[in-house]
PDB file of C-alpha atoms in Angstrom:
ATOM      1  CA  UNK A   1      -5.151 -20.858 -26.751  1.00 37.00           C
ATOM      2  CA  UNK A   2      -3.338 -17.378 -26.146  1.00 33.00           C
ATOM      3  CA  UNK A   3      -6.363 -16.304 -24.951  1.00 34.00           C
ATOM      4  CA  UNK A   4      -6.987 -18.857 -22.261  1.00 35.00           C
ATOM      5  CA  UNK A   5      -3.470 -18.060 -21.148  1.00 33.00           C
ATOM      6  CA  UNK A   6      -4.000 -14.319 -20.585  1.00 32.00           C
ATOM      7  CA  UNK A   7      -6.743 -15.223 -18.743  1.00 33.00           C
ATOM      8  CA  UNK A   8      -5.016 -17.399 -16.195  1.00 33.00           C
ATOM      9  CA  UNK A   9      -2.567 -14.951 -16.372  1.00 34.00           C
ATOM     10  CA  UNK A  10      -4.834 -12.133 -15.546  1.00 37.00           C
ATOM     11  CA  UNK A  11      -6.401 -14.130 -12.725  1.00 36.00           C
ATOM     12  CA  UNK A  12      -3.083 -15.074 -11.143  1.00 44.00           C
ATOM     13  CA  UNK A  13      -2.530 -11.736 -10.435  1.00 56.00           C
ATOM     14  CA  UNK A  14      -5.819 -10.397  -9.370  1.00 71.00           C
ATOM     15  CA  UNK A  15      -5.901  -8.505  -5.970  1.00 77.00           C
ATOM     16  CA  UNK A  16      -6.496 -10.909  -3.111  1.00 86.00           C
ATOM     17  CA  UNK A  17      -8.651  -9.755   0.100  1.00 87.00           C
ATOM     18  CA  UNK A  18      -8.881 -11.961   2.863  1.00 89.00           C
ATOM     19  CA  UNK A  19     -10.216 -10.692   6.088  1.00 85.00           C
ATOM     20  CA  UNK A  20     -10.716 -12.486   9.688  1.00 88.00           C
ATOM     21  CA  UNK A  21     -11.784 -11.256  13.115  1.00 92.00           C
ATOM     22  CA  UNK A  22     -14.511  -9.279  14.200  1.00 92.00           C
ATOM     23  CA  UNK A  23     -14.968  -5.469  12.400  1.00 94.00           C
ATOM     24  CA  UNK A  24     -18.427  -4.670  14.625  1.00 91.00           C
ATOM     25  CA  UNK A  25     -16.636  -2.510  16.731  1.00 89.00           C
ATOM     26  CA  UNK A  26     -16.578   0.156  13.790  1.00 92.00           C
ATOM     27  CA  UNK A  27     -20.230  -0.085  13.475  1.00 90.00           C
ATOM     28  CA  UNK A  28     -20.801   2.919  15.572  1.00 90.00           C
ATOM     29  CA  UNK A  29     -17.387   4.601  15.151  1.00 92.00           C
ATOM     30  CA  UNK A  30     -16.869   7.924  12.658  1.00 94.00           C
ATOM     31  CA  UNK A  31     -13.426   8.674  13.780  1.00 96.00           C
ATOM     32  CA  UNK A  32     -10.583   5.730  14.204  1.00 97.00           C
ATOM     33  CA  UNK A  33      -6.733   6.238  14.213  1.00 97.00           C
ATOM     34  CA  UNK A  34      -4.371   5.365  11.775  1.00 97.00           C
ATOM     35  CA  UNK A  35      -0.637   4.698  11.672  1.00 97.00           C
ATOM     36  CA  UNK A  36       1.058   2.979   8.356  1.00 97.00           C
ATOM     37  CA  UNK A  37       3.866   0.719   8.966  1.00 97.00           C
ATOM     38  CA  UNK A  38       6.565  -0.776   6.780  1.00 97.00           C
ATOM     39  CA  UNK A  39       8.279  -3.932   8.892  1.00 97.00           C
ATOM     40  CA  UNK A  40       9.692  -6.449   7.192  1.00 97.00           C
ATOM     41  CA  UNK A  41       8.654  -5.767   4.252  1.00 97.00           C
ATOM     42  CA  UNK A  42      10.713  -6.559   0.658  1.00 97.00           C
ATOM     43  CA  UNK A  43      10.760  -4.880  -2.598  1.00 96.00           C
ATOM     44  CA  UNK A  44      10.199  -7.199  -5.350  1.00 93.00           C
ATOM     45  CA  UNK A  45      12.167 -10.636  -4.449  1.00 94.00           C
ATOM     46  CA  UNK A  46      14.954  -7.837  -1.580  1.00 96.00           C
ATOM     47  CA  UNK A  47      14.534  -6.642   1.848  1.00 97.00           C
ATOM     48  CA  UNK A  48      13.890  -3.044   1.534  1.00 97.00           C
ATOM     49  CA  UNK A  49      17.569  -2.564   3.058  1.00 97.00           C
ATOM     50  CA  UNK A  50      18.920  -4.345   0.158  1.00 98.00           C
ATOM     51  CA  UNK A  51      16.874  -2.709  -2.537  1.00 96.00           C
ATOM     52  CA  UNK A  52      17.569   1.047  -1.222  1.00 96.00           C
ATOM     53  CA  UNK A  53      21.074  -0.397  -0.627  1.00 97.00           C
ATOM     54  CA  UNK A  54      21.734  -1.210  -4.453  1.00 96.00           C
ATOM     55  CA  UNK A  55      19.737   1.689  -5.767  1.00 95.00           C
ATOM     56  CA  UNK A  56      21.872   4.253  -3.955  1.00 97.00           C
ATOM     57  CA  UNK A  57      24.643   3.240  -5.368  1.00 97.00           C
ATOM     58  CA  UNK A  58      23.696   2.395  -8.599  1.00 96.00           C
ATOM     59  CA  UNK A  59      22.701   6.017  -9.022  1.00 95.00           C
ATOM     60  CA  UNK A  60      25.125   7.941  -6.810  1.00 97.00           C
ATOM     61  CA  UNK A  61      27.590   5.952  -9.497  1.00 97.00           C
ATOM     62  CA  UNK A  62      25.807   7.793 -12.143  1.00 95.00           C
ATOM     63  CA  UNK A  63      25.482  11.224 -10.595  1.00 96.00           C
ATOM     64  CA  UNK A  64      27.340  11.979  -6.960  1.00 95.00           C
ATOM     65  CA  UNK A  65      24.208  12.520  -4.637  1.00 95.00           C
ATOM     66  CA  UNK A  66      21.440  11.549  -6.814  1.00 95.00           C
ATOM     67  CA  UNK A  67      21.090   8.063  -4.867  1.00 94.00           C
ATOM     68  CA  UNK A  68      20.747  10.051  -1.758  1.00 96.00           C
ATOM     69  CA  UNK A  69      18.113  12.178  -2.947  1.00 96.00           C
ATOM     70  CA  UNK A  70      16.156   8.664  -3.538  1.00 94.00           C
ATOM     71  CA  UNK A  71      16.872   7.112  -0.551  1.00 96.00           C
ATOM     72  CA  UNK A  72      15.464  10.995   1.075  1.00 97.00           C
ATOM     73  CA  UNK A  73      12.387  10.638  -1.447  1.00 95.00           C
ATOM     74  CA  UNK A  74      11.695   7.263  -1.212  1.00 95.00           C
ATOM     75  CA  UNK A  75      11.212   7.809   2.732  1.00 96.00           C
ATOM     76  CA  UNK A  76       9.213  10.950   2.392  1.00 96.00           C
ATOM     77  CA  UNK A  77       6.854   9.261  -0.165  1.00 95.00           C
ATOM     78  CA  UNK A  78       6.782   5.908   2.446  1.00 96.00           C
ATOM     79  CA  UNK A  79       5.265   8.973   4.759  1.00 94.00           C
ATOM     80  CA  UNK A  80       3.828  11.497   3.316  1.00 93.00           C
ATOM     81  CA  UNK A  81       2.486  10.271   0.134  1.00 93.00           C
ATOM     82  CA  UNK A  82       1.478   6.833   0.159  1.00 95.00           C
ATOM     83  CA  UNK A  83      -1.312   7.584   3.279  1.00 96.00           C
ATOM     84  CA  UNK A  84      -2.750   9.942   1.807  1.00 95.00           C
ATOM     85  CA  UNK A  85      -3.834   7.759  -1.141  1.00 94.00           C
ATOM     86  CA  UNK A  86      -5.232   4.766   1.064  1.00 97.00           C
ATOM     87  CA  UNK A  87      -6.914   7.021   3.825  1.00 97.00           C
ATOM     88  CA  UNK A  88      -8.988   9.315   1.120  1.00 97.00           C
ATOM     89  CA  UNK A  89     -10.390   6.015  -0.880  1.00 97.00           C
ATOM     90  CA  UNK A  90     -10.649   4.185   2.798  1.00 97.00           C
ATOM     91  CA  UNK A  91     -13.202   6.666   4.097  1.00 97.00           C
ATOM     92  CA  UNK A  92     -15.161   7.139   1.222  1.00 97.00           C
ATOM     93  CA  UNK A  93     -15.866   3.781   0.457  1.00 96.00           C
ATOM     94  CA  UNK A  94     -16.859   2.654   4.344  1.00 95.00           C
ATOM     95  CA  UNK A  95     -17.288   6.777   5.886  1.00 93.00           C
ATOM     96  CA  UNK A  96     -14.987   6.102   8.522  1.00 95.00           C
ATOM     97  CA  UNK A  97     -12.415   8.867   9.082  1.00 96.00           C
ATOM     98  CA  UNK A  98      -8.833   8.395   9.737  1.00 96.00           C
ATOM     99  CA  UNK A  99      -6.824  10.609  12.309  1.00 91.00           C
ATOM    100  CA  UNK A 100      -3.146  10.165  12.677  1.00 87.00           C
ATOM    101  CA  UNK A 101      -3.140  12.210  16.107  1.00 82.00           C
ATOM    102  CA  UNK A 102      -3.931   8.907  17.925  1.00 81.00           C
ATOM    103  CA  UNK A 103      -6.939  10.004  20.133  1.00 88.00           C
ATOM    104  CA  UNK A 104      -9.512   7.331  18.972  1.00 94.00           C
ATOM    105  CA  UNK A 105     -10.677   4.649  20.766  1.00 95.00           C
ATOM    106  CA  UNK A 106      -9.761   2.549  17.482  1.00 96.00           C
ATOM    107  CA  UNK A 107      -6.088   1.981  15.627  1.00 97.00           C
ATOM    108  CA  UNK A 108      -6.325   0.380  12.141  1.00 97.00           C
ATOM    109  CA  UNK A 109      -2.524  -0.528  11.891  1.00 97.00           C
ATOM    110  CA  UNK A 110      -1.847  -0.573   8.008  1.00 98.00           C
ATOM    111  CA  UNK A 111       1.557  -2.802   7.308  1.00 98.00           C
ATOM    112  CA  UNK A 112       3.466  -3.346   3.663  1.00 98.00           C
ATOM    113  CA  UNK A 113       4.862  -6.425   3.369  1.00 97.00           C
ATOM    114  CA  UNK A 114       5.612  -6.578  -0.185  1.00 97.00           C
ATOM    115  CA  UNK A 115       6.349  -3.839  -2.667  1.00 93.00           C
ATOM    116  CA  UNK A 116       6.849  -4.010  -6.135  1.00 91.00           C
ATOM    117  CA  UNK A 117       7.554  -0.358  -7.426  1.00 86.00           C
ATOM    118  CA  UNK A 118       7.380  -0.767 -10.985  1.00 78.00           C
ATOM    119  CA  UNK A 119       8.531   0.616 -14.501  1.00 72.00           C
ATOM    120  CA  UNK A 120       7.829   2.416 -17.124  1.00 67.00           C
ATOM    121  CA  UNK A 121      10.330   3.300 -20.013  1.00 67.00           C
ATOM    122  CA  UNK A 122       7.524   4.170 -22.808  1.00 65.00           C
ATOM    123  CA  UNK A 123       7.283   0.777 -24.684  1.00 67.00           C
ATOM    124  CA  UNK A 124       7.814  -1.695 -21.659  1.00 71.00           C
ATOM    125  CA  UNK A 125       6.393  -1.348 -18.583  1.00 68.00           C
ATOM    126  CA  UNK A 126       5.273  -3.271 -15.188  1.00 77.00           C
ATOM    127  CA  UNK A 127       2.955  -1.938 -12.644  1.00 78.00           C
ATOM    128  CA  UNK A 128       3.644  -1.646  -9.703  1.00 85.00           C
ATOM    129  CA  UNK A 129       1.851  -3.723  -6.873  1.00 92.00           C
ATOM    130  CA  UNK A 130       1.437  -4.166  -2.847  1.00 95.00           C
ATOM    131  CA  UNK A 131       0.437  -6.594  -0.603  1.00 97.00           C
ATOM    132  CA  UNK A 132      -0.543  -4.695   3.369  1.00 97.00           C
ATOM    133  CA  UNK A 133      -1.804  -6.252   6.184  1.00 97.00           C
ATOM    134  CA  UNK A 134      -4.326  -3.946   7.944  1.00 97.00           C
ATOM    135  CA  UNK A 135      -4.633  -4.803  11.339  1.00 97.00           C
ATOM    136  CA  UNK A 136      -8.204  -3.295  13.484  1.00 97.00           C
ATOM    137  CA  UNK A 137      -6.985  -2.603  17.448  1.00 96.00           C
ATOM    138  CA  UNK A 138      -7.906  -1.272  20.486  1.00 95.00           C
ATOM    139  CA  UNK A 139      -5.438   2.158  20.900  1.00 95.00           C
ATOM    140  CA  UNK A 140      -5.076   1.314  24.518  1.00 94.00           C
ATOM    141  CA  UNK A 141      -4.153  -2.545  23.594  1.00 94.00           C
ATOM    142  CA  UNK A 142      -2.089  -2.663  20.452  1.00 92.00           C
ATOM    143  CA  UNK A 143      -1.396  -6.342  20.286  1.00 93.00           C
ATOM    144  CA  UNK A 144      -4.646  -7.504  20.586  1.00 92.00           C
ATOM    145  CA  UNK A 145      -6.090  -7.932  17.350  1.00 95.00           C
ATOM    146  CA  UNK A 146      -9.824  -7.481  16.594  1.00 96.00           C
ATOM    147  CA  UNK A 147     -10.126  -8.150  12.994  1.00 95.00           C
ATOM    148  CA  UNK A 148      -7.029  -8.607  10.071  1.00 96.00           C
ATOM    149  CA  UNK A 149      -7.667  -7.975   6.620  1.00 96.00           C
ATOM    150  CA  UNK A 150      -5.135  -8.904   4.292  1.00 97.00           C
ATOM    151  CA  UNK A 151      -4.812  -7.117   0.971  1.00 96.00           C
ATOM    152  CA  UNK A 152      -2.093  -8.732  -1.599  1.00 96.00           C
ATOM    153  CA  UNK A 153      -1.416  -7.790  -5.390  1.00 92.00           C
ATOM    154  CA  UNK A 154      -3.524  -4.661  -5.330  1.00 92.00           C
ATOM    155  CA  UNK A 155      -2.312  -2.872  -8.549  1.00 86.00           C
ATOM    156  CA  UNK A 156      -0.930   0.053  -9.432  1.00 80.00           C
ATOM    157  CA  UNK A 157      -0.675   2.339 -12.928  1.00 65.00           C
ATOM    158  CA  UNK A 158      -1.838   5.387 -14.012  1.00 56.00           C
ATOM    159  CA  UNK A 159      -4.852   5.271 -16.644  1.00 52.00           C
ATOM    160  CA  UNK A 160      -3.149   7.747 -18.715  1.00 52.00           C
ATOM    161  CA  UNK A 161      -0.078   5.780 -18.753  1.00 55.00           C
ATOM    162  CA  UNK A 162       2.664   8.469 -18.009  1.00 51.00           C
ATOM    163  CA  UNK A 163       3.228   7.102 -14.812  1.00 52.00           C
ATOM    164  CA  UNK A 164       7.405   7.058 -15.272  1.00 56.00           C
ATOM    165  CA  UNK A 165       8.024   7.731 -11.857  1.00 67.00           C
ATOM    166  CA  UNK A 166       7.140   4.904  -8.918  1.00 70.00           C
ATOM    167  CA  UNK A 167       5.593   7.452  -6.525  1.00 75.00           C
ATOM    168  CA  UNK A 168       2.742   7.847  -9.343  1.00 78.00           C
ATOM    169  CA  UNK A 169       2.315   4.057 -10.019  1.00 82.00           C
ATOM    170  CA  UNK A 170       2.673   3.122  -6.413  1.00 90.00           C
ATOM    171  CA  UNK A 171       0.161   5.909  -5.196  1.00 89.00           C
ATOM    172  CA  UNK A 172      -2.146   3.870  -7.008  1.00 90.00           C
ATOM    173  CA  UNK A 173      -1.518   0.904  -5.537  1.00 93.00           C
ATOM    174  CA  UNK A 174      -2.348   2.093  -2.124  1.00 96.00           C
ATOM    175  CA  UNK A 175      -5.146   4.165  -3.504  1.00 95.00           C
ATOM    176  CA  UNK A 176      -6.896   0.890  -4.566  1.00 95.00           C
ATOM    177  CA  UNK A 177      -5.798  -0.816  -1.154  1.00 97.00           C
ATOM    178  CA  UNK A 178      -7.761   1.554   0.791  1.00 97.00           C
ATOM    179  CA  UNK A 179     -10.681   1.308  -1.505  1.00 96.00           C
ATOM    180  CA  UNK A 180     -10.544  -2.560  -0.990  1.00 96.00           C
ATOM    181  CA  UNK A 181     -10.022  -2.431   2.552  1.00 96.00           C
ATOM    182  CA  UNK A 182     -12.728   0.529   2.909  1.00 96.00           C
ATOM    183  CA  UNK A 183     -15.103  -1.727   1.211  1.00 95.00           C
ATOM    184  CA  UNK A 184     -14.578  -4.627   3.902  1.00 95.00           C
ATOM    185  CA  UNK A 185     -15.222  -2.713   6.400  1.00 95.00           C
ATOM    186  CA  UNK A 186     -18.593  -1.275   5.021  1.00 94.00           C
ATOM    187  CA  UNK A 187     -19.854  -4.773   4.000  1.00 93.00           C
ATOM    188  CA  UNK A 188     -19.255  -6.081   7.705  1.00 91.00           C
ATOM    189  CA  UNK A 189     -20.858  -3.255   9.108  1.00 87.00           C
ATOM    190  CA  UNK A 190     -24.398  -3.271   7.191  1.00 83.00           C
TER     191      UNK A 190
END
């Protein structure tokens, strides 16, 4: 019987993919553009306002200017962290490369909606998780979607386990997004 329930439990929070529209025009592309977005998106059941709201004060309440220093990491990771994870397992599992310049002819548009950053304290923990929408466009026409793929619950830990801070358990969760995503765009392009 507990068995049966970790099972459903398990499968209730596998990662999701769904994907719609047409992902042919990367067929003969090597190079596309990519910009990550964060609109409207919540951490666990808050805006992100909210969240960074209560966690800055929470911990500027415990040490003046240590919530600032999050809210200045947090941002920084959202930037310069987080990409870098999706893009390197998005071009090696479909070989497209990413450029952040914005000269291709190609955008792939990659928004978090939902982010769940996780905990570790050594004998609890949660992983952390994201949900992005990743949306295929034409650089000169951003709001005409060619193809969506939506990736939700896509899971993030460290094997090793010693993943106490959330840029480490995050990083993973956008490192398997890309991989997921990557592999979408391979499988529509064979």
């Amino acid at each position: 019987m507990l068995l049966s329930f970790l099972a459903c439990f398990n499968l209730a929070n596998a990662i999701k993919i769904h994907s719609v529209g047409d992902l042919s025009a990367l067929k003969s592309e090597k190079n596309i553009n990519i910009k990550f977005t964060y609109e409207d998106m919540n951490v666990g059941s808050m805006s992100e306002s909210a969240y960074l709201e209560k966690k800055v004060s929470e911990y500027n309440e415990k040490k003046a200017g240590r919530g600032d220093e999050f809210a200045k990491t947090w941002e920084k990771n959202k930037q310069d962290v987080y990409p870098i994870s999706f893009i390197e397992l998005f071009e090696k599992n479909c070989g497209v490369k990413c450029n952040t310049l914005g000269s291709e002819q190609y955008t792939l548009i990659v928004n978090t909606f939902f982010f769940e950053p996780g905990f570790n304290i050594g004998v609890v923990r949660k992983n952390a998780e994201i949900s992005v929408v990743c949306k295929l466009v034409k650089t000169d026409e951003p709001d005409k979607v060619l193809a969506e793929i939506t990736i939700t619950n896509s899971p993030g830990r460290t094997v090793s386990g010693y993943d106490f801070d959330v840029a480490s358990r995050v990083n993973e969760a956008y490192a398997k997004a890309g991989k997921e995503c990557g592999k979408v765009v391979k499988k529509a392009n064979k």
